[in-house]
Structure formats: C-alpha cells, structure tokens
Tab-separated table of C-alpha atoms and ligand atoms in Angstrom:
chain	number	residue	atom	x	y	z
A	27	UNK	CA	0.000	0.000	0.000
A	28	UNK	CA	1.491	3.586	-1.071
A	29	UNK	CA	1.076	6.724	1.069
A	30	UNK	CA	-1.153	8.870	0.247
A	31	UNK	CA	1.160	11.860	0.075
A	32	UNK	CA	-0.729	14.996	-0.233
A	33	UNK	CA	-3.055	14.023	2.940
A	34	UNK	CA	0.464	14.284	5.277
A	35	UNK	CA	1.150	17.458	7.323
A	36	UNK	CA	4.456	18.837	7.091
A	37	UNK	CA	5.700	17.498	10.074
A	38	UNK	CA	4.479	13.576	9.124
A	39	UNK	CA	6.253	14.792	5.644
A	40	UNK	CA	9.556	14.609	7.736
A	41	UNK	CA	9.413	12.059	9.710
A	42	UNK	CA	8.503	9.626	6.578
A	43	UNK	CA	11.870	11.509	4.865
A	44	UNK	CA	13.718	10.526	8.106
A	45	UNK	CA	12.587	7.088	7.514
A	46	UNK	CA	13.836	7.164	4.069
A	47	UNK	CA	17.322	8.589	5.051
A	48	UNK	CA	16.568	11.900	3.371
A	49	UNK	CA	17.180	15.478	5.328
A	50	UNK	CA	13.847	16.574	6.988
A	51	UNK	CA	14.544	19.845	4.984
A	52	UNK	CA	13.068	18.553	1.819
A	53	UNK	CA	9.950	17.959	3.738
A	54	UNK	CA	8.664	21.640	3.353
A	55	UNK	CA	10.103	21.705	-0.891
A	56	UNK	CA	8.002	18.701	-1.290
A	57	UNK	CA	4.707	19.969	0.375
A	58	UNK	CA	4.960	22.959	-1.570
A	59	UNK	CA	5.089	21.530	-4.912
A	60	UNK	CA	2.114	19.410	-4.015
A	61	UNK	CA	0.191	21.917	-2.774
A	62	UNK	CA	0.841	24.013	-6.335
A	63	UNK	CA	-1.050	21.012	-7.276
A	64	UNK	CA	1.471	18.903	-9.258
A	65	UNK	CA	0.561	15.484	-10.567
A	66	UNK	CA	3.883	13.605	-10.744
A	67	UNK	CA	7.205	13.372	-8.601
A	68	UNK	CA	9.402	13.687	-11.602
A	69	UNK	CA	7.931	17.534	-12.192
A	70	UNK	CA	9.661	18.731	-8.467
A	71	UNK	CA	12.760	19.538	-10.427
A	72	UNK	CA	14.242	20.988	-6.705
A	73	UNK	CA	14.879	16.888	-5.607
A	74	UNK	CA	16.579	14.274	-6.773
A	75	UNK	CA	16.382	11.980	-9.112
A	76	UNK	CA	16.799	9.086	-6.453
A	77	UNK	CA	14.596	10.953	-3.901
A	78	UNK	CA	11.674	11.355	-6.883
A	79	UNK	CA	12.232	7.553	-7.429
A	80	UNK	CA	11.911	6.508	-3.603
A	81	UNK	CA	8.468	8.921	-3.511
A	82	UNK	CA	6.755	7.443	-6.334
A	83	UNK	CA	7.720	3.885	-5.071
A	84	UNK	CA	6.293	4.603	-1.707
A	85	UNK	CA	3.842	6.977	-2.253
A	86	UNK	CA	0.898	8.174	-4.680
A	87	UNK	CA	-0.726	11.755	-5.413
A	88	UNK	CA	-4.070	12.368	-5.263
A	89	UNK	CA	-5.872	13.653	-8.587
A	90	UNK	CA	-9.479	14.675	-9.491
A	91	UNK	CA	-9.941	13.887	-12.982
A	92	UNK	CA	-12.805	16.025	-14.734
A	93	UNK	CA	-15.326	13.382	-16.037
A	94	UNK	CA	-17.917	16.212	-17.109
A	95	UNK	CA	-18.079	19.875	-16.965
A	96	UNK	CA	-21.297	21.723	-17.319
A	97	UNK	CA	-21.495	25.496	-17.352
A	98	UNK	CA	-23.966	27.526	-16.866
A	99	UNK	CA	-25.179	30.181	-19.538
A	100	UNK	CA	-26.637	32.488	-16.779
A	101	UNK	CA	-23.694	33.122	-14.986
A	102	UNK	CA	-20.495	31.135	-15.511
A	103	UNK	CA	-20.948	28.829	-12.732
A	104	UNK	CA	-19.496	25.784	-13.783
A	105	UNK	CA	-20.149	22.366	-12.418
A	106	UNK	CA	-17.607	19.311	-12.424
A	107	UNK	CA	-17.687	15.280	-11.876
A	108	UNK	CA	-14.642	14.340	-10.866
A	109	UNK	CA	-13.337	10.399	-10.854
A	110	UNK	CA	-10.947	9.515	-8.318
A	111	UNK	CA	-8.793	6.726	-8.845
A	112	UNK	CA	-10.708	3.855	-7.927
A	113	UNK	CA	-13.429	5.236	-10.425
A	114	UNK	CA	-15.779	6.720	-7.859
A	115	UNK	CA	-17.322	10.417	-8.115
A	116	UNK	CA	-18.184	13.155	-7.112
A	117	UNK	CA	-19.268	16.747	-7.654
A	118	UNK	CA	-18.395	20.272	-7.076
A	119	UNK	CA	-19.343	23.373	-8.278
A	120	UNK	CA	-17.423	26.624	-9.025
A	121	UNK	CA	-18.665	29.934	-8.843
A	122	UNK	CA	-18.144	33.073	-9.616
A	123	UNK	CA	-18.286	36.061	-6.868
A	124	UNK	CA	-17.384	39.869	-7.127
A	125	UNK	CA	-15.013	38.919	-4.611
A	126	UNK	CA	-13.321	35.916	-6.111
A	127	UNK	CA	-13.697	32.279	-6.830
A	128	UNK	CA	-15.632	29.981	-4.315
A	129	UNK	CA	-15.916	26.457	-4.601
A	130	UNK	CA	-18.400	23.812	-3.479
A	131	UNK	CA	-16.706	20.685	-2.657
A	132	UNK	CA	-17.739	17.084	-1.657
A	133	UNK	CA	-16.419	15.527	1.259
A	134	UNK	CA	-17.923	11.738	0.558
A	135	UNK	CA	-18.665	9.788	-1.802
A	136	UNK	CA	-22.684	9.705	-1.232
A	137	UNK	CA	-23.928	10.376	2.002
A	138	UNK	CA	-25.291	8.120	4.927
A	139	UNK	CA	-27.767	10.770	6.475
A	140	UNK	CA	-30.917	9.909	4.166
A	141	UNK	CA	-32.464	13.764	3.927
A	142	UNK	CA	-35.202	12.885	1.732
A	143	UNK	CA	-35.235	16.098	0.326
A	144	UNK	CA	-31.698	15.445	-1.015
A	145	UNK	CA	-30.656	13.496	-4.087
A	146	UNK	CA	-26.785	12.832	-2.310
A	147	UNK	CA	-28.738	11.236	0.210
A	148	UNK	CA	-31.057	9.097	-2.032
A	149	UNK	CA	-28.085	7.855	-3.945
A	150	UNK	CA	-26.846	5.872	-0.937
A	151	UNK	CA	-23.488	6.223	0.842
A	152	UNK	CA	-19.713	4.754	-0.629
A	153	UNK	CA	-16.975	6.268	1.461
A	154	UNK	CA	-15.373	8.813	2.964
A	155	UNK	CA	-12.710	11.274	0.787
A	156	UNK	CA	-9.260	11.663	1.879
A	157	UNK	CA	-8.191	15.482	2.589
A	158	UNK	CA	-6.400	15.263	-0.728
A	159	UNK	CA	-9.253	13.962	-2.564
A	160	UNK	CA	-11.237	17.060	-1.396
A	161	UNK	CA	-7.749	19.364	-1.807
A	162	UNK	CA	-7.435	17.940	-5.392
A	163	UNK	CA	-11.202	19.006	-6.815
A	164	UNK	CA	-9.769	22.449	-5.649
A	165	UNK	CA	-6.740	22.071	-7.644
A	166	UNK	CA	-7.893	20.443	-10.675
A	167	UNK	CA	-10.866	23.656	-11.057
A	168	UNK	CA	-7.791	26.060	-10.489
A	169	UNK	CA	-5.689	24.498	-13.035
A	170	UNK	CA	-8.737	24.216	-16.143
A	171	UNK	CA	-9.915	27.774	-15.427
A	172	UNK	CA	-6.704	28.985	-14.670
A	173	UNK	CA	-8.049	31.202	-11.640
A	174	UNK	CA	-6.783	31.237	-7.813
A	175	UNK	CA	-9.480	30.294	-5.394
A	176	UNK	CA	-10.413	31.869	-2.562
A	177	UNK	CA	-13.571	30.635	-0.557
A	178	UNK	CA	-14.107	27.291	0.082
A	179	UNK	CA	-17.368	25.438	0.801
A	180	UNK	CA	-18.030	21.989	2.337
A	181	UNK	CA	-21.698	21.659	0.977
A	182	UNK	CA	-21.112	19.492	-1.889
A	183	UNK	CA	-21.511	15.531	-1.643
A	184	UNK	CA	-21.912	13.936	2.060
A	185	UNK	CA	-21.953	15.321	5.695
A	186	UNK	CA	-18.470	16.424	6.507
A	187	UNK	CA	-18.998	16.152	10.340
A	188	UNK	CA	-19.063	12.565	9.471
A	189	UNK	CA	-15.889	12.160	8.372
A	190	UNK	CA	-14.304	14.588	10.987
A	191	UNK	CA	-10.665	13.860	10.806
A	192	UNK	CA	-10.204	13.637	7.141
A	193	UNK	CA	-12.460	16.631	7.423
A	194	UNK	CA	-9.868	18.617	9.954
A	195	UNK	CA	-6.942	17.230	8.597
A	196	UNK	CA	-8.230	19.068	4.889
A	197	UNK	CA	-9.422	22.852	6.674
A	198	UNK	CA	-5.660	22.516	8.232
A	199	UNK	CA	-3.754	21.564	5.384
A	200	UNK	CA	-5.727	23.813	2.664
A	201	UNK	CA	-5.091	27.106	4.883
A	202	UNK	CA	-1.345	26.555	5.394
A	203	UNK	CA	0.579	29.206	4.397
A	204	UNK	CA	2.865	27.036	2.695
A	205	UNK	CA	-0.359	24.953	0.946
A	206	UNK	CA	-2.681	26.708	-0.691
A	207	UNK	CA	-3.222	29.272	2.209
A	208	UNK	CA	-6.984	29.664	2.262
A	209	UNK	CA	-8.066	31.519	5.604
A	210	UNK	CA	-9.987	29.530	7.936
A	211	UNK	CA	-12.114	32.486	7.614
A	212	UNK	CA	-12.713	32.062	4.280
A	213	UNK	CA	-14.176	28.652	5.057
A	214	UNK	CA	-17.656	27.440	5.053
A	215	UNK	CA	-18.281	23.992	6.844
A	216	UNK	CA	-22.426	22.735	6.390
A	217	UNK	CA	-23.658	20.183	8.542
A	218	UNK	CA	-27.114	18.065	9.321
A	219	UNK	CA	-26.546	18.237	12.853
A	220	UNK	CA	-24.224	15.767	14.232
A	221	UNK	CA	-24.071	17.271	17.674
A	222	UNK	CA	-21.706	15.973	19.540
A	223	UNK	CA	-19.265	16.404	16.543
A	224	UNK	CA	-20.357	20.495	16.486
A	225	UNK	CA	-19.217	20.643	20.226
A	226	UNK	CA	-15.934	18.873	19.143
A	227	UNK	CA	-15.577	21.243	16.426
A	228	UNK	CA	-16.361	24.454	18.700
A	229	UNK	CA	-13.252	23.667	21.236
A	230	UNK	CA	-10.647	23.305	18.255
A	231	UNK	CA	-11.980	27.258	18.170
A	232	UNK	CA	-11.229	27.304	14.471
A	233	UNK	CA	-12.300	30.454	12.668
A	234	UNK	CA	-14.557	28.618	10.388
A	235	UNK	CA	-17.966	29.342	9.373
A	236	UNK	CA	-20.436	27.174	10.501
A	237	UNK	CA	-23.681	26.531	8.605
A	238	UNK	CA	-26.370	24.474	9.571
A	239	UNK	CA	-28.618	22.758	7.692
A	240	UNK	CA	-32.230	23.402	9.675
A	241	UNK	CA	-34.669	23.160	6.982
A	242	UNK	CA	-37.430	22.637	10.041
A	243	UNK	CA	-38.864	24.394	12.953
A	244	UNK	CA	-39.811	21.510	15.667
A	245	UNK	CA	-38.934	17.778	15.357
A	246	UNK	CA	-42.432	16.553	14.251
A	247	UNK	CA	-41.387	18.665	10.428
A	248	UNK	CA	-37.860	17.970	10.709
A	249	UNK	CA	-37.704	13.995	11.356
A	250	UNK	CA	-40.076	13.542	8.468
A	251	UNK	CA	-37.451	15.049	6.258
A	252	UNK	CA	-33.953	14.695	8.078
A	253	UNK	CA	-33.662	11.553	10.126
A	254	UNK	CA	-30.304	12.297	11.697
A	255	UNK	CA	-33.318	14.659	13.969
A	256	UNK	CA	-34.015	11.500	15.934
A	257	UNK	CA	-31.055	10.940	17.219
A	258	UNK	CA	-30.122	14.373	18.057
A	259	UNK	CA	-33.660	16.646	18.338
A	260	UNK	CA	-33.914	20.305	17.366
A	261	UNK	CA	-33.247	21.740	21.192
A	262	UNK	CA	-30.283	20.157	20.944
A	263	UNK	CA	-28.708	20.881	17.939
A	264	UNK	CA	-29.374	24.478	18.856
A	265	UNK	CA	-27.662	24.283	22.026
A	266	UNK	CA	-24.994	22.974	20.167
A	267	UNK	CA	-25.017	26.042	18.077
A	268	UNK	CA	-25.355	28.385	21.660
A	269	UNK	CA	-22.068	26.957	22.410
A	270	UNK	CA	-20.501	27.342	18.674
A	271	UNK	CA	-20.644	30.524	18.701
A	272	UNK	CA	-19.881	31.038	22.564
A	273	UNK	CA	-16.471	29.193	21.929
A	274	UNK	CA	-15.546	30.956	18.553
A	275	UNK	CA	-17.215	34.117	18.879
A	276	UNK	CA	-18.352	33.293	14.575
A	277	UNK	CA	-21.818	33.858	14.012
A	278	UNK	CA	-23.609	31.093	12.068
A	279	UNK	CA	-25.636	30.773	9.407
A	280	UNK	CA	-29.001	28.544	9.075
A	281	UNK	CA	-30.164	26.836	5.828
A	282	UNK	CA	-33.404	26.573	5.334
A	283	UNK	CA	-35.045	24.699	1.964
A	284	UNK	CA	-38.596	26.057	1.644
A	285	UNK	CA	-40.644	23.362	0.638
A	286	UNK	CA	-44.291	23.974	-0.659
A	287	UNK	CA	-46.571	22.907	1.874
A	288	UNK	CA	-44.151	21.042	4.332
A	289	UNK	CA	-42.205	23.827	6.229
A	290	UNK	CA	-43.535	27.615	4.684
A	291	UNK	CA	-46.129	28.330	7.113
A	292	UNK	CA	-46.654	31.196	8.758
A	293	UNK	CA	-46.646	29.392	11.383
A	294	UNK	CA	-43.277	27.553	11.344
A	295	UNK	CA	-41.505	31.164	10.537
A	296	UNK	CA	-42.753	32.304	13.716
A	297	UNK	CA	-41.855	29.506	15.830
A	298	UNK	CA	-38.172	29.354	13.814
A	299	UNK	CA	-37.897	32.945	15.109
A	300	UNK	CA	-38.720	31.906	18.457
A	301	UNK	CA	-36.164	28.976	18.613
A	302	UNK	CA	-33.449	30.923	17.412
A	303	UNK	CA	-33.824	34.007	19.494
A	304	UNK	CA	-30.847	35.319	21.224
A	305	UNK	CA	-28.831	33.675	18.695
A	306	UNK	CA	-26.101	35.812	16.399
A	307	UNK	CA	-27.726	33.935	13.320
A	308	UNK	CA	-28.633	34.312	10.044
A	309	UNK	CA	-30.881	32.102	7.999
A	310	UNK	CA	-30.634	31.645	4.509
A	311	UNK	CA	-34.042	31.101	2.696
A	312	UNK	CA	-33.492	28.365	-0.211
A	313	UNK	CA	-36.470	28.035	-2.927
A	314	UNK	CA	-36.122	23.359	-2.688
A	315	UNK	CA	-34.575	22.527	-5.323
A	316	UNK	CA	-36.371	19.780	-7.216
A	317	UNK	CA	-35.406	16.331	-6.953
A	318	UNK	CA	-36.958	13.701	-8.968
A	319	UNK	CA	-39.160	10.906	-7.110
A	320	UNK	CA	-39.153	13.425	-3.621
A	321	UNK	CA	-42.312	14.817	-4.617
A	322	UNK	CA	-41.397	18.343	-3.283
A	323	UNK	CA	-41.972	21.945	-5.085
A	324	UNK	CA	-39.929	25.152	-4.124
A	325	UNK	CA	-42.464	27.431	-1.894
A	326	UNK	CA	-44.072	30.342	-3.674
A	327	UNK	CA	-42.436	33.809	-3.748
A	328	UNK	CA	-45.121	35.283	-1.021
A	329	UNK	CA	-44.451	32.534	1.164
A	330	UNK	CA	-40.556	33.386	1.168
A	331	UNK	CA	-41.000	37.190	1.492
A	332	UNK	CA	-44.058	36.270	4.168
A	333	UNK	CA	-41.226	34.393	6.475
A	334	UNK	CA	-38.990	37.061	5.992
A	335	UNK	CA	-41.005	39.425	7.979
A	336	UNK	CA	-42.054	37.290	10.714
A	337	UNK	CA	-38.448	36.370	11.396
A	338	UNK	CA	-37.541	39.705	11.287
A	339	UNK	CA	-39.716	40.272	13.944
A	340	UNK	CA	-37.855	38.153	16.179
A	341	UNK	CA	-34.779	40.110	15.351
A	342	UNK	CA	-33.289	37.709	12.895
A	343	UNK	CA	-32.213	38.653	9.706
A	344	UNK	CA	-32.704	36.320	6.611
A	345	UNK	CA	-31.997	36.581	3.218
A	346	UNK	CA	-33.170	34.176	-0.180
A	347	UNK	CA	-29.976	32.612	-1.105
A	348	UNK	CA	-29.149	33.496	-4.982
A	349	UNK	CA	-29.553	30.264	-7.127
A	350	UNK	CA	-26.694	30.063	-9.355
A	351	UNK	CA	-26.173	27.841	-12.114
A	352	UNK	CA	-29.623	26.623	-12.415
A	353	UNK	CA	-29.804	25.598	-15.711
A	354	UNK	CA	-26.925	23.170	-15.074
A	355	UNK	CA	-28.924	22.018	-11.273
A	356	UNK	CA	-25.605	23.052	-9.577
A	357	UNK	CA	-27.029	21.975	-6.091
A	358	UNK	CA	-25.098	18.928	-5.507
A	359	UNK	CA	-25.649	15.209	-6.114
A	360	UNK	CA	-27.853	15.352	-8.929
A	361	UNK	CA	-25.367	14.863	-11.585
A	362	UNK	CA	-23.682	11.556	-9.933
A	363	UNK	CA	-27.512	10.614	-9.662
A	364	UNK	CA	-27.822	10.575	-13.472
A	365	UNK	CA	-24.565	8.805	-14.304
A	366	UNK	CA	-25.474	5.804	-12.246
A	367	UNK	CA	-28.768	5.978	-13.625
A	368	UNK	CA	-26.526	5.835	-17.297
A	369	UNK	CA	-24.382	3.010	-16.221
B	20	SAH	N1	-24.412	17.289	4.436
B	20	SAH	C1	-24.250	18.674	4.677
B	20	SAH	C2	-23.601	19.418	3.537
B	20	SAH	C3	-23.975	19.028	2.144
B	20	SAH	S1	-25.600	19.378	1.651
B	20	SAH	C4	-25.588	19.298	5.045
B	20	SAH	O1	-26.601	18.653	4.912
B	20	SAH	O2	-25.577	20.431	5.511
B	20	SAH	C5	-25.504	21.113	1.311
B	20	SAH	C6	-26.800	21.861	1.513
B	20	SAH	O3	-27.736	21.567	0.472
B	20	SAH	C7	-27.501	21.533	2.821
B	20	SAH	O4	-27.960	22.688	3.439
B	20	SAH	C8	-28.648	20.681	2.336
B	20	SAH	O5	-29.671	20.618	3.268
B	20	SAH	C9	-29.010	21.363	1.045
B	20	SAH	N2	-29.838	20.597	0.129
B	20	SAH	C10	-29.804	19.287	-0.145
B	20	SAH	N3	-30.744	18.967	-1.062
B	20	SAH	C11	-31.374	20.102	-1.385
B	20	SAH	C12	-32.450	20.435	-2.272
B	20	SAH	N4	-33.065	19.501	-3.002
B	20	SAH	N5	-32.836	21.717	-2.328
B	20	SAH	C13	-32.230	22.677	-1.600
B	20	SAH	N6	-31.227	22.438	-0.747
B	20	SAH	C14	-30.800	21.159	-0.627
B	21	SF4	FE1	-26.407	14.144	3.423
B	21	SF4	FE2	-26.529	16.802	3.564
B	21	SF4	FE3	-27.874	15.455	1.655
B	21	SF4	FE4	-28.685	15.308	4.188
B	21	SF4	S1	-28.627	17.142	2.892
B	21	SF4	S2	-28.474	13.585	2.774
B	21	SF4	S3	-26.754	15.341	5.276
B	21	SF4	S4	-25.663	15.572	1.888
C-alpha cells in the first residue's frame, strides 16, 4: 500500500523523509510543490532523481480527474464530476463572486444521512474522501480555469462532520501558508446536525464558518425530512449552536429549503424565530430545489417574502440565497444521480 502523500502534514512529511534517510529539509520543498497542485514526482525539479524515485515507489498523489463539466449560460458557474482513482465520483461546483472564486466541494462519496429532500442522500453512501481527494477538486478547477481560489465550501456531496478527521486534517492543510493558504475564515463547513461532533468542532476554536442545515422548525417537520433529527432533536442541535458561537465568537448561518406545503407556514416562521432568538444567526431562505421521485416543489415567492417578515420580527435577519447555475442544477448530487442511472 502507497502513502497517500498529499493528505500528510508537514511534520508527518519529515518524519517519513527521516525514515527514508533523506534530510527533513526537503519535507517543506516537497509539500509545496504538491500543494501548487502537481501530478507527478518527476515535475519537483528541486529533488533528486533518487529521492523522486523513492516517492513514487512509496507513495501516490491524489488527482481529481474532470469526467464532465457543465457550465452555466446564466452566470459562468461551472459544475464538475470528478473520478478519483478507484473510479468513484463526485461533484463540485465553481462559482463566480465579485469577490473571487468559491468552490463547493464534496467531502464523501454519497452520504449516509438519508435527507429525503436530497438526491446525495437518495443515492446511498460509498466512502469517505481523503483530505487530498477534497484538496485535489480544488486544484484540478484552479488548473482548467486557470483562476486562484479563494472561498471554500463543504456543501457538496456527504456530511463532513461525518468524516471529521479527514475533514480537519483538509481545513488545516488547505489554509497553510505554505499549501494553498486559504483563511480559515474564508471557510464554510455545512452540517445536518451531528451534535456531539459540532461541540468537538467548537473547542478546536477554528475560525470557520459554521452553517447548519435546519430546513425545520420543531422535530415533528424535521424527522419527516432529516432523520439524523431523531437521534439528536432540534433543542439540541441548537444548544450545540449556543455553544458554537460562545467558543468561537463566529456567528452562524441557518439553511433553510422552503418546501411547498411542508415547512412555509406562517406558522413555522414564527416559531423558527422563536427557537433561534438570542442567537447571532442568520438564515438563509433556499427556494427546494427539485429532486426527482421526492415529490417536493420550491415554496411560492409570497411565502418566502411572508417568512422574511415574521423572522424579522424576532430580530433575525434572513436573506433568499441566490440560485446560481440553475440551468446546469448546480445543487449537488444530482449529476452523480444521473450517471449511475446511465451506467
Ligand atoms: N451534508 C451537509 C452538507 C452538504 S448538503 C448538510 O446537509 O448540511 C448542502 C446543503 O444543500 C444543505 O444545506 C442541504 O440541506 C441542502 N440541500 C440538499 N438537497 C437540497 C435540495 N433539493 N434543495 C435545496 N437544498 C438542498
Ligand atoms: Fe447528506 Fe446533507 Fe444530503 Fe442530508 S442534505 S443527505 S446530510 S448531503
């Protein structure tokens, strides 16, 4: 079994290079190249020939290979399948801010968390990525748009809080200053809910952004559509979020899919406004996107402005979320969906 070389920190780098009789020096040439996002030893022209040869006997590098690209004819958002080497996929999505380049990457293949509003979550669950895997959809949608990224999002494929470490070990390794030095700040991490996981996550005190993924107001709406909600209920979850931003002093954001008929009532925006009181929240309003065989519509306009105003009145601020890329269903999981239903 090789290495898989791009997933090490520096410090693992050297102790591998002490094992191979090198200096631990090299340690810090060779993260850098791979963190430029090179594919092959024999391209670090700083190292030996000998030292190249060791590498690619003991070790591999991580790739994402563009299987299809779609882009969108609204607004340049362009949306990739990548195939790792085993032949699974996944997807991400690139778009275009005033501000830069953000990217929407996948952190499994599939997901275990059955949201049945979700098509990632219909399609089953595979396995977990590696942090290069989830570096390397970065690098290849630098590299074919020749761009530099510089926001990051973990709302692609899968629940990242469960796969935590390779999770971790990717926010630390993508913001090193001698990787590709994305800001911790400039990090977006979405989850379901896996509480005990959030708390874990609030005392490493990392300066990410934390988004969760409420879509409900009680437990009787949300455990009809997210069944991670019975093991870990609504009061919870927000508690969870109470200490999130207690221990990192970030203020987090709230997802919310507005589905026709299941969570748009009056109503629920009242008691969502209640629940999250006191919190230094914002909730982003998201118009469902469509997923064949769910059976669910995006709410009407009047319901979205409607819950606007009552939340307002709680003192929480929320905003519709832009939809980019809809021509090319950029929301994640849909394309993977269609080339198993190909194969
Ligand atoms: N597993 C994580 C991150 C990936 S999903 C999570 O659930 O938060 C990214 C976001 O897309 C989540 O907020 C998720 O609830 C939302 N989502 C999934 N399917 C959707 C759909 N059909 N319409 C709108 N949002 C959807
Ligand atoms: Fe998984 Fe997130 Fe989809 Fe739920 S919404 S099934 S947690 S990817």
């Amino acid at each position: 079994m090789r290495t898989d070389i791009k997933s090490m920190y520096i410090y693992e780098l050297e102790e591998m290079l002490g094992e191979l009789g090198e200096p631990k020096y090299r340690a810090l040439q060779i993260f850098k190249w791979l963190h430029k996002g090179l594919n092959s030893f024999d391209e670090m022209t700083n190292i030996s020939q000998k030292l190249r040869q060791k590498l690619s006997e003991n070790c591999y590098i991580s790739k994402a290979a563009i299987e299809k690209k779609l882009i969108s004819s609204y607004d340049d958002t362009r949306k990739y399948l990548f195939s790792f080497a085993d032949g699974e996929y996944v997807e991400s999505v690139l778009m275009k801010y005033r501000h830069g380049y953000t990217s929407c990457i996948s952190t499994q293949v599939g997901c275990k968390m059955g949201c049945t509003f979700c098509a990632t979550g219909k399609s089953g669950f595979s396995r977990n990525l590696t942090a290069s895997e989830m570096i390397a959809q970065l690098q290849t949608e630098q590299t074919d748009n020749n761009i530099r990224i510089s926001n990051v999002v973990l709302m692609g494929m899968g629940e990242p809080l469960d796969n935590f470490n390779n999770v971790i070990r990717f926010l630390k390794l993508v913001s090193d200053e001698n990787g590709m030095n994305i800001g911790m700040r400039h990090i977006s991490l979405s989850t379901c809910g896996i509480v005990p996981k959030i708390y874990e996550l609030a005392d490493m005190k990392l300066q990410l952004t934390l988004s969760v993924s409420l879509h409900a107001p009680n437990d009787e709406i949300r455990s009809r559509t997210m069944p991670i909600n019975r093991r870990y209920d609504i009061k919870s979850l927000i508690e969870a979020c109470r200490y999130y931003c207690k221990q990192t002093g970030r203020r987090i954001s709230f997802e919310y899919a507005m589905i026709d008929g299941v969570n748009d009532s009056d109503s629920s925006a009242a008691e969502l406004g209640e629940r999250l009181r006191g919190i230094i929240a914002h909730v982003n309003l998201i118009p469902v996107n469509a997923v064949k065989g769910t059976g669910y519509r995006k709410s009407k306009k009047d319901r979205m402005e409607s819950f606007i105003r009552i939340l307002a009145k709680s003192g929480i601020t929320a905003t519709v979320r832009r939809t980019l890329g809809s021509d090319i269903n950029a929301s994640c999981g849909q394309l993977r969906g269609k080339m198993s239903e190909q194969a």
